[in-house]
Amino acid sequence: MSDQDPVAAFRIEAAELLDQVEQALLDLTHRLDDKSLIDATFRGLHTLKGSGAMFGFDRLATFTHHCESAFDRVRKGFVPATAELVAVILSAMDHMRALVDNEAAAEEAVGSAILARLQDAIGDAGSASAAPVSVDTDAAPGDVRAAGWKLFFRLPPDAMANGTNPLMLLDELRDLGECTITARTDAIPPLPDMVPTECHIGWDVELRGDIERSAIEDVFLFVMDDMEMQLEPLGDTVGEHVDSAGPAQVAVVQAADTTGPTGEAAARPGAKAGESVRVPAERLDILMDRVGELVIVQSRLSQLANGGASGPAGELALRSISEEIERLASELRDTMMVLRMVPIAALFGRFRRLVHDLSRETGKTIDLVTSGESTEVDKTVTERLADPIVHLIRNACDHGLETPDERVAAGKPPAGQVRLAAQQAGGEVLITIEDDGRGINRERVRAKAEANGLIQPGQILTDQDLLQMIFHPGFSTAAQVTNLSGRGVGMDVVKRTIEMLRGTIDMVSEEGRGSRITLRIPLTLAIIEGLLVRVGDSRYVIPLAAVEECLELSLEEDLRSRGRSMIQVRDTLVPFIRLRELFDTGTRPDPYQKIVVITTGGERVGLVVDQIIGSHQTVIKSMSVLHQDVASFSGATILGDGGVALILDVVQLVALGQNREERLRAAG
C-alpha cells in the first residue's frame, strides 16, 4: 500500500470499523436493550456511510444508509432491537465488506435481498407494538419541516486539530437559508490556560425557512458523534410527514432515490485491507534507537578504516566494533520480531460471528467464551490459523454439542459452551478449543477406521492414536453430510495447516463431558532454530523442532541396509530417506554419513546426510516465484559466508520420499 493512497487507507479503516460494528452487534444479541451498544452500532454505520461517500464509494454509502436508518429508528425508540434485526444487519456487514473490497464485484441482488429482509425485520418489530410505534412515528422530529430552527452547537475541543473548520460549517448553515449567528464565549478559559488548537466557542443559530432537520444534521455529519448540539423547531410546524407509509417504507424509498450509477470507486481494483500491521509507536521508537546506535557504530568503523587499523590498538578497536555490531544486530532482530507480533484478539473476534451463525443454523444455544486474547503471535501465523480454528469450531458446534433437549436429558444446562483460549509457553503459543458436548465415541471412530482400512480389525492402538484418526483425509463419523460438516475434509485441513506451521495437535476427549484440542504453534515463522547439514556439495537446514536425535551411519551399516530403507534404533525400526539420492546430487557418499531422526505426523523418519555442520539460527527467506511449487523446501536462508541453504519442509519431504519408495517397489 502506498502511504499516499487515500482509498487504500479508507479500506483499512473501513475494515476496522466494520469489525467494531460487528462486535457491537454480537454483544447486542445478548443484551437487546443495551442503549450503549445500539448507539455504538449507529455511530459505526453513520461513520462508515459518511466516509464511504467522501471517498467515492457511492454504493457502500447508499447501502449503509438503509442500515443506519433502521438503527436510527431503534436508537430513537420507534422500533425495538430484535434478534432478527441484528441477524439481518450482520448479513449486511458481509455485503458492506464486499462493497469496500471491490464495489464492482459485489452483487446487486445480494444487497437487494438483504434490504428486503431488513424491511421485513423492521416491519415485524413495528407490528409487535403497532399502536405506540405508529404514534411515535407520527411525532418523529426528523420527519417534519418547521418554519425555522433554533440551533445551539459546540464542537469537540479537538475539532480544529482534526481538520474541522467551524467557519465552513457556519457558511454551510448560511447556505440553507436566512441565518442569524451569535457566538457564545462563556467557555473560553483564561489566557494562561488556553490551548490554541482547541475550540472553546459555541454558537447560537436561528435558521429561518422551510428546511429539513436532516439537512442541518448533514452539515455536522462528521463531528456529530462527539459534539454538543441542541436543535428545536422555531415557530409553527409547516410541513407534514415526508412519508407516512411507515418506517420501513421510508428507508426503502430513500434508498431507491439515492441509488445511482456505480461510483468512481467501483472502477478501482479491490485491495485487501489486511496487508498491513499496526505497530505501537513506542516499538518504533525502540527500533529507531537501535538504528541510531548502528549508524554511530558504522561511523566509528569508517573512521577506523580511513585511519588504518593497524597494531594491537587497531585490532582491539576493530574487535570492539565487531562485538558492538553483533549486539546491535541481535537487538534489531529481536525488535523486528516484536514488530510482527499482533494480539490474537483480532483473530478470536472473528469467531464470535461464526458461533452466532452456527447457533442459528443448528438451532442450538451456544456460548463462546474466550480468554488469553492479549497473547501475541506473529502476523503470518495468525492469518494461517484462521481456517483450522474455523473447522474445529464448526466441528465442535455441529458434532460435539448436543441439542438443548439432549443436554437437559443428560443433566447439562441447555446452552452448550465452546471455549477458545490462547497462552504463550516458551517459544510456542498454545491455542485450545474446548467444548462441553458429548465427546468422541471411540467405538464409532474405531469402526470407521477399520472400515476405511486405516487399521486392522482388533489392532491395538493407544487412545491418542485412535483419536488422531479423525484427522485422516475423508474420515468422518457423521451419519449424513450436512452443509456444515460430514465430508471428512475439515479436520484434514486442520492437520495439514498445523503441520505446515511446524505445530502439533494434542487431543483429549471424554465421552459425555466434551473434547479439548490444543494447537501448539511456534510464535514466529520468520526465524527458526535449524540444524545445518551438508548433502553432496550443498547445505540444507532442518527445523530443529522436528529433530529428535542424530546417529552415525557407518559404511558397513550403509552397505547392509542396501535394498531396504530401515535402520534399527534401539528396539524400533525407523525408515530413512537418503537425501543424496532424493536430491540426485551425483556425488559419492561420505565415509561416515549421519542420520538425522525427525518426527512428523507422529512418525519417526531418518534423513541421511553427509555431514552435520551444527545448529543455526535461520532467517527464513521466501522462495522465488519460480521455485514456489517445489514442495520439499519451505524457504531459503543466507549463511554467514554468503552462501544459500535451502530449508527442508520435512512434512512434504517425507511424503515425497514415501511416494518415491512406493514407485520403486512397484517397479520391482
XYZ file of C-alpha atoms in Angstrom, residues 212-578:
367
model
C -35.475 19.745 6.735
C -33.891 18.735 10.008
C -31.766 16.185 8.174
C -30.242 18.979 6.042
C -28.993 20.658 9.208
C -27.700 17.393 10.643
C -25.838 16.674 7.420
C -23.790 19.835 7.971
C -22.361 18.226 11.101
C -22.149 14.731 9.645
C -18.527 14.039 10.567
C -18.427 15.642 14.006
C -21.907 14.829 15.272
C -20.816 11.877 17.394
C -18.656 13.997 19.684
C -20.216 17.452 19.525
C -22.822 19.113 21.689
C -25.953 20.119 19.736
C -29.498 21.231 20.578
C -31.965 21.593 17.715
C -35.614 22.575 18.054
C -38.241 23.990 15.686
C -38.542 27.737 15.521
C -42.216 28.652 15.395
C -45.070 26.574 13.929
C -44.601 23.395 12.041
C -45.476 23.981 8.391
C -44.980 20.592 6.851
C -46.406 17.167 7.090
C -44.631 13.877 7.168
C -42.223 13.348 4.407
C -43.625 9.862 4.091
C -46.401 8.411 6.198
C -46.142 4.929 4.808
C -44.162 3.712 7.823
C -40.591 3.417 8.879
C -39.625 0.529 6.645
C -41.040 2.164 3.570
C -39.247 5.379 4.383
C -35.931 3.593 4.416
C -36.570 1.801 1.150
C -37.827 4.874 -0.704
C -34.838 6.903 0.406
C -32.541 4.127 -0.706
C -34.170 3.910 -4.113
C -33.761 7.624 -4.598
C -30.122 7.609 -3.752
C -29.205 4.546 -5.741
C -27.293 5.914 -8.625
C -24.817 4.720 -11.182
C -21.757 2.991 -9.958
C -19.385 5.462 -8.365
C -15.797 6.177 -9.085
C -14.624 3.667 -6.546
C -16.299 0.840 -8.452
C -13.746 1.120 -11.202
C -10.856 0.761 -8.830
C -9.312 -2.650 -8.294
C -10.072 -4.248 -4.955
C -7.391 -4.227 -2.309
C -7.197 -6.366 0.760
C -7.266 -4.320 3.917
C -5.294 -6.854 5.971
C -1.971 -6.304 4.216
C -0.553 -4.053 6.894
C 0.371 -4.239 10.553
C -0.487 -1.518 13.030
C 2.536 -1.053 15.258
C 2.550 0.825 18.588
C 4.640 3.986 18.366
C 6.824 3.022 21.316
C 8.015 -0.078 19.479
C 9.024 2.046 16.507
C 10.876 4.359 18.902
C 12.896 1.405 20.174
C 13.675 0.432 16.600
C 14.793 3.968 15.824
C 17.111 3.924 18.872
C 18.762 0.733 17.644
C 19.171 2.119 14.121
C 20.691 5.286 15.599
C 23.235 3.246 17.535
C 24.037 1.271 14.399
C 24.730 4.466 12.470
C 27.140 5.598 15.196
C 28.981 2.281 15.116
C 29.119 2.432 11.326
C 30.690 5.881 11.633
C 33.325 4.521 14.040
C 34.093 1.707 11.605
C 34.525 4.178 8.743
C 36.903 6.303 10.790
C 38.924 3.226 11.703
C 39.077 2.116 8.061
C 40.143 5.558 6.850
C 42.751 5.912 9.606
C 44.208 2.459 9.035
C 43.551 -0.162 11.692
C 46.996 -1.488 12.474
C 48.809 -2.670 15.541
C 47.291 -4.033 18.757
C 45.279 -0.854 19.365
C 43.702 -1.058 15.932
C 42.845 -4.737 16.353
C 41.326 -4.023 19.758
C 39.193 -1.225 18.315
C 38.115 -3.426 15.414
C 37.149 -6.228 17.775
C 35.192 -3.799 19.925
C 33.234 -2.566 16.915
C 32.594 -6.127 15.780
C 31.123 -7.029 19.166
C 29.033 -3.865 19.155
C 27.627 -4.679 15.718
C 26.863 -8.210 16.857
C 24.963 -6.889 19.872
C 23.014 -4.389 17.787
C 22.187 -6.986 15.145
C 20.803 -9.250 17.843
C 18.724 -6.449 19.359
C 17.492 -5.313 15.945
C 16.426 -8.862 15.166
C 14.520 -9.121 18.443
C 12.923 -5.701 17.926
C 11.832 -6.548 14.402
C 10.366 -9.811 15.618
C 8.260 -7.916 18.140
C 7.012 -5.580 15.411
C 5.462 -8.532 13.613
C 3.645 -9.720 16.714
C -0.058 -8.933 16.917
C -2.549 -9.771 19.675
C -4.594 -12.811 18.889
C -7.715 -10.922 19.974
C -8.416 -9.858 16.384
C -8.431 -13.497 15.291
C -10.628 -14.615 18.178
C -13.067 -11.782 17.425
C -13.903 -13.333 14.052
C -15.230 -16.485 15.660
C -17.953 -14.730 17.627
C -19.771 -14.170 14.367
C -19.125 -17.765 13.312
C -20.616 -19.154 16.527
C -23.568 -16.772 16.241
C -24.336 -18.027 12.737
C -23.789 -21.686 13.690
C -26.122 -21.273 16.636
C -28.889 -20.026 14.352
C -28.188 -22.679 11.744
C -28.105 -25.671 14.098
C -30.843 -24.459 16.444
C -28.507 -24.911 19.392
C -27.818 -22.353 22.068
C -24.057 -21.874 22.048
C -21.937 -19.612 24.209
C -18.425 -18.737 23.093
C -16.017 -17.996 25.932
C -12.588 -16.627 25.048
C -9.510 -15.997 27.152
C -5.902 -15.003 26.571
C -6.780 -12.536 23.794
C -3.711 -10.411 24.604
C -1.377 -13.251 23.645
C 0.789 -12.057 20.775
C 1.632 -14.158 17.748
C 3.457 -13.492 14.503
C 1.098 -11.887 11.987
C 1.673 -14.645 9.435
C 0.866 -17.324 11.989
C -2.317 -15.517 12.967
C -3.530 -15.379 9.381
C -2.848 -19.061 8.768
C -4.565 -20.132 11.972
C -7.947 -18.788 10.917
C -9.014 -21.722 8.727
C -8.037 -24.536 11.139
C -9.819 -22.881 14.050
C -12.917 -22.314 11.911
C -13.060 -26.040 11.134
C -12.508 -27.007 14.773
C -15.250 -24.675 15.997
C -17.670 -25.867 13.302
C -16.898 -29.437 14.284
C -17.416 -28.694 17.978
C -20.730 -26.928 17.353
C -22.107 -29.450 14.861
C -20.759 -32.763 16.179
C -19.661 -32.036 19.726
C -22.501 -30.077 21.269
C -25.854 -31.712 21.824
C -29.245 -30.144 21.159
C -30.826 -28.326 24.121
C -33.194 -31.261 24.771
C -30.355 -33.762 24.715
C -28.307 -31.627 27.078
C -31.151 -31.249 29.552
C -31.754 -35.013 29.425
C -28.045 -35.541 30.173
C -28.216 -33.209 33.175
C -26.417 -30.359 31.466
C -27.521 -26.738 31.015
C -29.397 -26.249 27.727
C -26.774 -23.856 26.404
C -23.621 -25.507 25.121
C -20.256 -23.842 25.599
C -17.245 -23.534 23.320
C -14.125 -22.171 24.986
C -11.329 -20.636 22.973
C -8.112 -19.860 24.834
C -4.568 -18.786 23.994
C -1.419 -18.700 26.077
C 2.283 -18.435 25.480
C 4.538 -21.236 26.650
C 8.202 -20.621 25.883
C 8.654 -20.314 22.145
C 5.187 -21.663 21.440
C 1.658 -20.399 21.646
C -0.988 -22.860 22.769
C -4.469 -22.425 21.351
C -7.157 -24.530 22.940
C -10.606 -25.225 21.504
C -12.783 -26.958 24.071
C -16.458 -27.879 24.211
C -18.676 -29.393 26.877
C -20.539 -31.635 24.474
C -20.887 -35.352 24.040
C -17.217 -36.127 23.424
C -15.835 -38.555 20.850
C -17.287 -42.034 20.608
C -14.208 -44.267 20.381
C -16.164 -47.275 19.136
C -17.509 -45.342 16.170
C -14.053 -43.968 15.397
C -12.527 -47.455 15.512
C -15.319 -48.923 13.373
C -14.895 -46.188 10.783
C -11.103 -46.551 10.798
C -11.396 -50.301 10.246
C -13.989 -49.787 7.515
C -11.669 -47.316 5.765
C -8.728 -49.687 6.055
C -6.725 -47.313 8.235
C -6.243 -50.000 10.870
C -6.665 -53.742 11.007
C -9.672 -55.178 12.867
C -8.741 -55.577 16.509
C -5.457 -53.706 16.104
C -4.231 -52.345 19.417
C -3.892 -48.561 19.469
C -3.208 -46.064 22.172
C -6.074 -43.731 22.980
C -4.183 -40.796 21.441
C -3.510 -42.740 18.224
C -7.194 -43.660 17.998
C -8.282 -40.050 18.458
C -5.783 -38.901 15.837
C -7.719 -40.997 13.290
C -10.223 -38.185 12.898
C -7.524 -36.105 11.174
C -7.155 -38.553 8.271
C -8.409 -37.299 4.888
C -12.022 -38.273 4.228
C -12.564 -39.548 7.764
C -15.936 -38.730 9.281
C -18.211 -40.450 11.735
C -21.164 -38.270 10.757
C -24.244 -40.248 9.750
C -25.039 -37.788 6.985
C -23.346 -34.969 5.164
C -24.643 -31.518 6.012
C -23.646 -28.093 4.788
C -21.620 -27.744 7.982
C -19.656 -30.976 8.137
C -19.613 -34.664 7.384
C -17.301 -34.855 4.366
C -14.155 -35.518 6.379
C -12.330 -32.552 4.880
C -12.172 -30.028 7.688
C -10.015 -31.966 10.142
C -7.610 -32.911 7.358
C -7.237 -29.196 6.630
C -6.527 -28.628 10.316
C -3.777 -31.234 10.393
C -2.100 -30.084 7.177
C -2.157 -26.427 8.141
C -0.776 -27.021 11.616
C 1.991 -29.202 10.237
C 2.855 -26.506 7.702
C 3.160 -24.121 10.629
C 5.520 -26.643 12.261
C 2.982 -27.123 15.008
C 1.431 -30.136 16.699
C -2.066 -31.147 17.779
C -2.920 -32.619 21.171
C -6.368 -34.005 21.777
C -8.289 -35.080 24.860
C -11.879 -36.260 24.837
C -14.172 -37.735 27.442
C -17.485 -39.199 26.397
C -20.348 -37.208 27.826
C -18.053 -34.396 29.052
C -16.630 -32.904 25.883
C -13.392 -32.592 23.930
C -10.323 -30.369 24.083
C -7.958 -29.835 21.165
C -4.724 -27.950 21.750
C -2.742 -26.490 18.863
C 0.941 -25.900 19.635
C 2.268 -23.298 17.230
C 5.676 -21.562 17.087
C 5.471 -17.887 17.957
C 7.000 -16.824 14.680
C 7.773 -18.202 11.261
C 10.326 -15.530 10.352
C 13.249 -17.015 12.311
C 13.705 -20.618 13.317
C 16.329 -22.658 15.057
C 17.673 -25.086 12.497
C 20.207 -27.874 12.093
C 22.605 -27.066 9.257
C 23.628 -30.170 7.295
C 25.534 -30.914 4.098
C 24.307 -33.236 1.382
C 26.769 -33.563 -1.504
C 28.085 -30.084 -2.155
C 25.007 -28.232 -0.902
C 23.901 -27.223 2.539
C 20.400 -27.516 3.953
C 18.593 -26.513 7.123
C 16.343 -28.942 9.023
C 13.961 -27.239 11.518
C 15.379 -28.098 14.929
C 11.889 -28.521 16.414
C 11.432 -31.634 14.269
C 14.807 -33.178 15.141
C 14.855 -35.975 17.733
C 18.391 -37.282 17.565
C 21.374 -37.755 15.292
C 23.042 -41.080 14.584
C 26.053 -42.192 12.623
C 25.555 -44.416 9.586
C 28.787 -46.283 9.115
C 29.813 -47.608 5.728
C 29.155 -51.178 6.895
C 25.636 -50.341 8.047
C 25.040 -48.434 4.856
C 26.010 -51.451 2.806
C 23.904 -53.780 4.957
C 20.859 -51.552 4.520
C 21.078 -51.547 0.720
C 17.783 -52.662 -0.761
C 15.874 -51.517 2.282
C 15.499 -48.176 3.973
C 15.180 -49.176 7.587
C 17.559 -48.908 10.472
C 17.182 -50.229 13.980
C 17.265 -47.502 16.596
C 17.378 -49.281 19.916
C 14.294 -51.535 19.760
C 12.497 -49.755 16.974
C 12.846 -49.929 13.208
C 12.974 -46.419 11.736
C 12.587 -45.815 7.990
C 15.060 -43.406 6.456
C 15.486 -41.385 3.279
C 18.835 -40.851 1.573
